[in-house]
mmCIF file of C-alpha atoms and ligand atoms in Angstrom:
data_model
loop_
_atom_site.group_PDB
_atom_site.id
_atom_site.type_symbol
_atom_site.label_atom_id
_atom_site.label_comp_id
_atom_site.label_asym_id
_atom_site.label_seq_id
_atom_site.Cartn_x
_atom_site.Cartn_y
_atom_site.Cartn_z
ATOM 1 C CA MET A 1 5.585 -13.762 11.494
ATOM 2 C CA THR A 2 6.137 -11.247 8.543
ATOM 3 C CA GLU A 3 7.556 -8.038 8.758
ATOM 4 C CA ARG A 4 6.129 -5.054 7.628
ATOM 5 C CA THR A 5 7.588 -3.498 4.591
ATOM 6 C CA VAL A 6 7.363 0.420 4.315
ATOM 7 C CA VAL A 7 6.592 1.579 0.835
ATOM 8 C CA VAL A 8 7.460 5.534 0.966
ATOM 9 C CA ALA A 9 5.602 7.859 -1.633
ATOM 10 C CA ALA A 10 6.390 11.413 -2.288
ATOM 11 C CA ALA A 11 4.109 14.761 -2.023
ATOM 12 C CA LEU A 12 6.349 16.128 -4.813
ATOM 13 C CA LEU A 13 5.728 20.098 -4.454
ATOM 14 C CA ASP A 14 6.382 22.604 -7.115
ATOM 15 C CA ALA A 15 5.197 25.964 -7.321
ATOM 16 C CA GLY A 16 2.434 24.902 -5.166
ATOM 17 C CA ARG A 17 1.614 22.131 -7.228
ATOM 18 C CA LEU A 18 1.464 18.180 -6.653
ATOM 19 C CA LEU A 19 2.512 15.783 -8.426
ATOM 20 C CA ALA A 20 0.302 13.201 -9.274
ATOM 21 C CA ALA A 21 1.280 10.090 -11.125
ATOM 22 C CA ARG A 22 -1.062 7.641 -13.121
ATOM 23 C CA ARG A 23 -0.147 3.779 -12.972
ATOM 24 C CA SER A 24 0.612 1.750 -15.886
ATOM 25 C CA ALA A 25 0.613 -1.406 -14.217
ATOM 26 C CA PRO A 26 -0.272 -3.785 -12.775
ATOM 27 C CA PRO A 27 -3.294 -4.220 -14.002
ATOM 28 C CA GLU A 28 -5.397 -4.135 -11.257
ATOM 29 C CA LEU A 29 -4.162 -0.818 -10.661
ATOM 30 C CA ALA A 30 -3.745 0.843 -14.171
ATOM 31 C CA GLY A 31 -5.150 4.269 -14.827
ATOM 32 C CA ARG A 32 -5.773 5.157 -11.027
ATOM 33 C CA TRP A 33 -3.550 7.622 -9.659
ATOM 34 C CA GLU A 34 -0.528 7.667 -6.914
ATOM 35 C CA LEU A 35 1.705 9.513 -5.136
ATOM 36 C CA PRO A 36 5.140 8.325 -6.863
ATOM 37 C CA GLY A 37 7.091 5.893 -4.761
ATOM 38 C CA GLY A 38 8.106 2.405 -3.890
ATOM 39 C CA LYS A 39 9.664 -0.115 -1.192
ATOM 40 C CA VAL A 40 12.178 0.833 1.418
ATOM 41 C CA GLU A 41 15.073 -1.797 0.750
ATOM 42 C CA PRO A 42 16.614 -3.496 3.782
ATOM 43 C CA GLY A 43 18.758 -1.387 5.686
ATOM 44 C CA GLU A 44 17.883 1.746 3.304
ATOM 45 C CA ARG A 45 16.772 4.920 4.956
ATOM 46 C CA PRO A 46 13.059 5.956 3.861
ATOM 47 C CA GLU A 47 14.438 9.484 2.928
ATOM 48 C CA ALA A 48 16.711 7.500 0.510
ATOM 49 C CA ALA A 49 14.445 5.043 -0.726
ATOM 50 C CA LEU A 50 12.347 8.122 -1.896
ATOM 51 C CA VAL A 51 15.047 10.078 -3.464
ATOM 52 C CA ARG A 52 15.677 6.727 -5.604
ATOM 53 C CA GLU A 53 12.652 5.302 -6.262
ATOM 54 C CA LEU A 54 11.843 9.233 -7.624
ATOM 55 C CA ARG A 55 14.938 9.028 -9.760
ATOM 56 C CA GLU A 56 14.115 5.529 -11.152
ATOM 57 C CA GLU A 57 10.326 6.273 -11.824
ATOM 58 C CA LEU A 58 10.352 9.843 -12.878
ATOM 59 C CA GLY A 59 14.463 10.937 -13.436
ATOM 60 C CA VAL A 60 14.458 13.320 -11.116
ATOM 61 C CA ASP A 61 16.958 14.470 -8.694
ATOM 62 C CA THR A 62 14.815 15.731 -5.389
ATOM 63 C CA GLU A 63 15.265 15.974 -1.367
ATOM 64 C CA ALA A 64 12.834 14.606 0.885
ATOM 65 C CA VAL A 65 11.491 17.591 3.060
ATOM 66 C CA GLU A 66 9.184 16.403 6.093
ATOM 67 C CA ARG A 67 7.061 13.265 6.955
ATOM 68 C CA VAL A 68 3.582 13.505 6.661
ATOM 69 C CA PRO A 69 2.358 12.092 10.086
ATOM 70 C CA GLY A 70 0.639 8.839 9.487
ATOM 71 C CA GLU A 71 0.763 5.358 8.131
ATOM 72 C CA TRP A 72 -1.536 3.738 5.954
ATOM 73 C CA PRO A 73 -2.177 0.045 5.269
ATOM 74 C CA LEU A 74 -1.762 -1.581 1.792
ATOM 75 C CA ARG A 75 -2.023 -5.090 1.287
ATOM 76 C CA ALA A 76 -0.015 -7.035 3.919
ATOM 77 C CA PRO A 77 3.151 -6.781 4.514
ATOM 78 C CA TYR A 78 2.677 -3.160 3.061
ATOM 79 C CA VAL A 79 2.151 0.001 4.675
ATOM 80 C CA LEU A 80 2.527 3.154 3.280
ATOM 81 C CA GLN A 81 4.425 6.699 4.560
ATOM 82 C CA VAL A 82 4.483 9.904 2.482
ATOM 83 C CA TRP A 83 7.302 12.945 2.491
ATOM 84 C CA THR A 84 6.914 16.387 0.795
ATOM 85 C CA ALA A 85 9.893 16.707 -1.085
ATOM 86 C CA ARG A 86 10.806 19.167 -3.830
ATOM 87 C CA LEU A 87 13.058 19.230 -6.953
ATOM 88 C CA ARG A 88 16.641 20.143 -6.404
ATOM 89 C CA PRO A 89 17.974 22.827 -8.640
ATOM 90 C CA GLY A 90 18.843 21.679 -12.071
ATOM 91 C CA SER A 91 16.843 18.865 -11.725
ATOM 92 C CA ALA A 92 15.113 17.279 -15.053
ATOM 93 C CA ALA A 93 11.534 17.754 -15.037
ATOM 94 C CA PRO A 94 9.574 14.271 -14.264
ATOM 95 C CA ALA A 95 9.029 12.145 -16.832
ATOM 96 C CA PRO A 96 6.973 8.917 -16.954
ATOM 97 C CA LEU A 97 9.905 6.623 -17.119
ATOM 98 C CA GLN A 98 8.337 2.996 -15.570
ATOM 99 C CA ASP A 99 5.324 2.356 -13.649
ATOM 100 C CA HIS A 100 3.421 5.008 -15.176
ATOM 101 C CA ASP A 101 1.781 6.532 -18.074
ATOM 102 C CA GLU A 102 0.878 9.847 -17.271
ATOM 103 C CA LEU A 103 1.705 12.492 -15.059
ATOM 104 C CA ARG A 104 0.085 15.644 -14.365
ATOM 105 C CA TRP A 105 0.895 18.693 -11.741
ATOM 106 C CA LEU A 106 -2.590 19.456 -9.622
ATOM 107 C CA ALA A 107 -3.201 23.114 -8.316
ATOM 108 C CA PRO A 108 -4.796 23.087 -5.233
ATOM 109 C CA GLY A 109 -8.364 23.287 -6.246
ATOM 110 C CA GLU A 110 -7.234 20.311 -8.947
ATOM 111 C CA ILE A 111 -6.527 17.789 -6.320
ATOM 112 C CA TRP A 112 -9.542 15.509 -6.367
ATOM 113 C CA ASP A 113 -9.699 15.571 -10.279
ATOM 114 C CA VAL A 114 -7.840 12.801 -10.628
ATOM 115 C CA PRO A 115 -8.963 9.000 -9.575
ATOM 116 C CA TRP A 116 -6.401 8.184 -7.047
ATOM 117 C CA LEU A 117 -5.609 4.530 -5.483
ATOM 118 C CA ASP A 118 -7.999 3.882 -2.952
ATOM 119 C CA GLN A 119 -4.943 3.345 -0.244
ATOM 120 C CA ASP A 120 -3.430 6.889 -1.035
ATOM 121 C CA VAL A 121 -6.775 9.053 -0.419
ATOM 122 C CA PRO A 122 -6.120 9.116 2.961
ATOM 123 C CA ALA A 123 -2.538 9.811 2.435
ATOM 124 C CA VAL A 124 -3.183 12.823 0.337
ATOM 125 C CA ARG A 125 -5.945 14.131 2.303
ATOM 126 C CA GLU A 126 -3.290 14.541 5.367
ATOM 127 C CA THR A 127 -1.135 15.738 3.013
ATOM 128 C CA LEU A 128 -3.413 18.639 2.210
ATOM 129 C CA THR A 129 -4.263 19.186 5.650
ATOM 130 C CA ARG A 130 -0.992 19.626 6.919
ATOM 131 C CA LEU A 131 0.022 21.800 3.979
ATOM 132 C CA GLY A 132 -2.770 24.062 4.465
ATOM 133 C CA THR A 133 -2.011 24.256 8.566
ATOM 134 C CA ARG A 134 1.570 25.582 7.822
HETATM 135 O O1 CDP B 201 8.801 0.278 -6.981
HETATM 136 P P1 CDP B 201 8.452 -0.804 -6.207
HETATM 137 O O2 CDP B 201 8.288 -2.090 -6.684
HETATM 138 O O3 CDP B 201 9.326 -0.468 -5.143
HETATM 139 O O4 CDP B 201 7.223 -0.358 -5.623
HETATM 140 P P2 CDP B 201 5.661 -0.247 -6.304
HETATM 141 O O5 CDP B 201 5.614 -1.457 -7.144
HETATM 142 O O6 CDP B 201 5.705 1.075 -7.084
HETATM 143 O O7 CDP B 201 5.049 -0.204 -5.071
HETATM 144 C C1 CDP B 201 4.689 -1.106 -4.154
HETATM 145 C C2 CDP B 201 3.251 -1.475 -3.962
HETATM 146 O O8 CDP B 201 3.177 0.087 -2.654
HETATM 147 C C3 CDP B 201 2.620 -1.936 -4.982
HETATM 148 O O9 CDP B 201 1.820 -2.455 -4.416
HETATM 149 C C4 CDP B 201 1.768 -0.600 -4.984
HETATM 150 O O10 CDP B 201 0.146 -0.742 -5.602
HETATM 151 C C5 CDP B 201 1.631 -0.284 -3.699
HETATM 152 N N1 CDP B 201 1.713 1.655 -3.649
HETATM 153 C C6 CDP B 201 0.653 2.521 -3.263
HETATM 154 O O11 CDP B 201 -0.279 1.702 -2.910
HETATM 155 N N2 CDP B 201 0.513 3.924 -3.334
HETATM 156 C C7 CDP B 201 1.531 4.239 -3.589
HETATM 157 N N3 CDP B 201 1.636 5.770 -3.418
HETATM 158 C C8 CDP B 201 2.652 3.682 -4.130
HETATM 159 C C9 CDP B 201 2.567 2.452 -4.122
#
């Protein structure tokens, strides 16, 4: 039986805005927006995977803050989990180094202005719910 593989994604927040990243690949996902992240490697803690993926994909130095409750199915065997995250002091600004061709910091009223990946929509919605109730 195939084990599931966790994909971690970041709700990276700065000054009350959420970072959205537009995918440049693969072709079936290109042009859609996501919470940046990637697959957790065997033996890796999800928070460590998040920090690693954000460094690789965006060139930023971040820390995971807290898990957004929930888990969303992707194409098997992948499942999506989300952590809020923040830039550490002295981090570079995010840049689209791989997988993405555009980044946007979305203010609360702009969150639904971009075409998110279908599978990210419930995760983004839950993230906003959590932020709004804190
Ligand atoms: O960088 P890595 O190869 O580890 O992962 P990825 O290719 O960025 O993401 C792994 C899978 O999760 C892909 O199929 C992405 O489409 C999916 N994913 C997603 O659906 N939503 C996200 N926010 C991040 C990744």
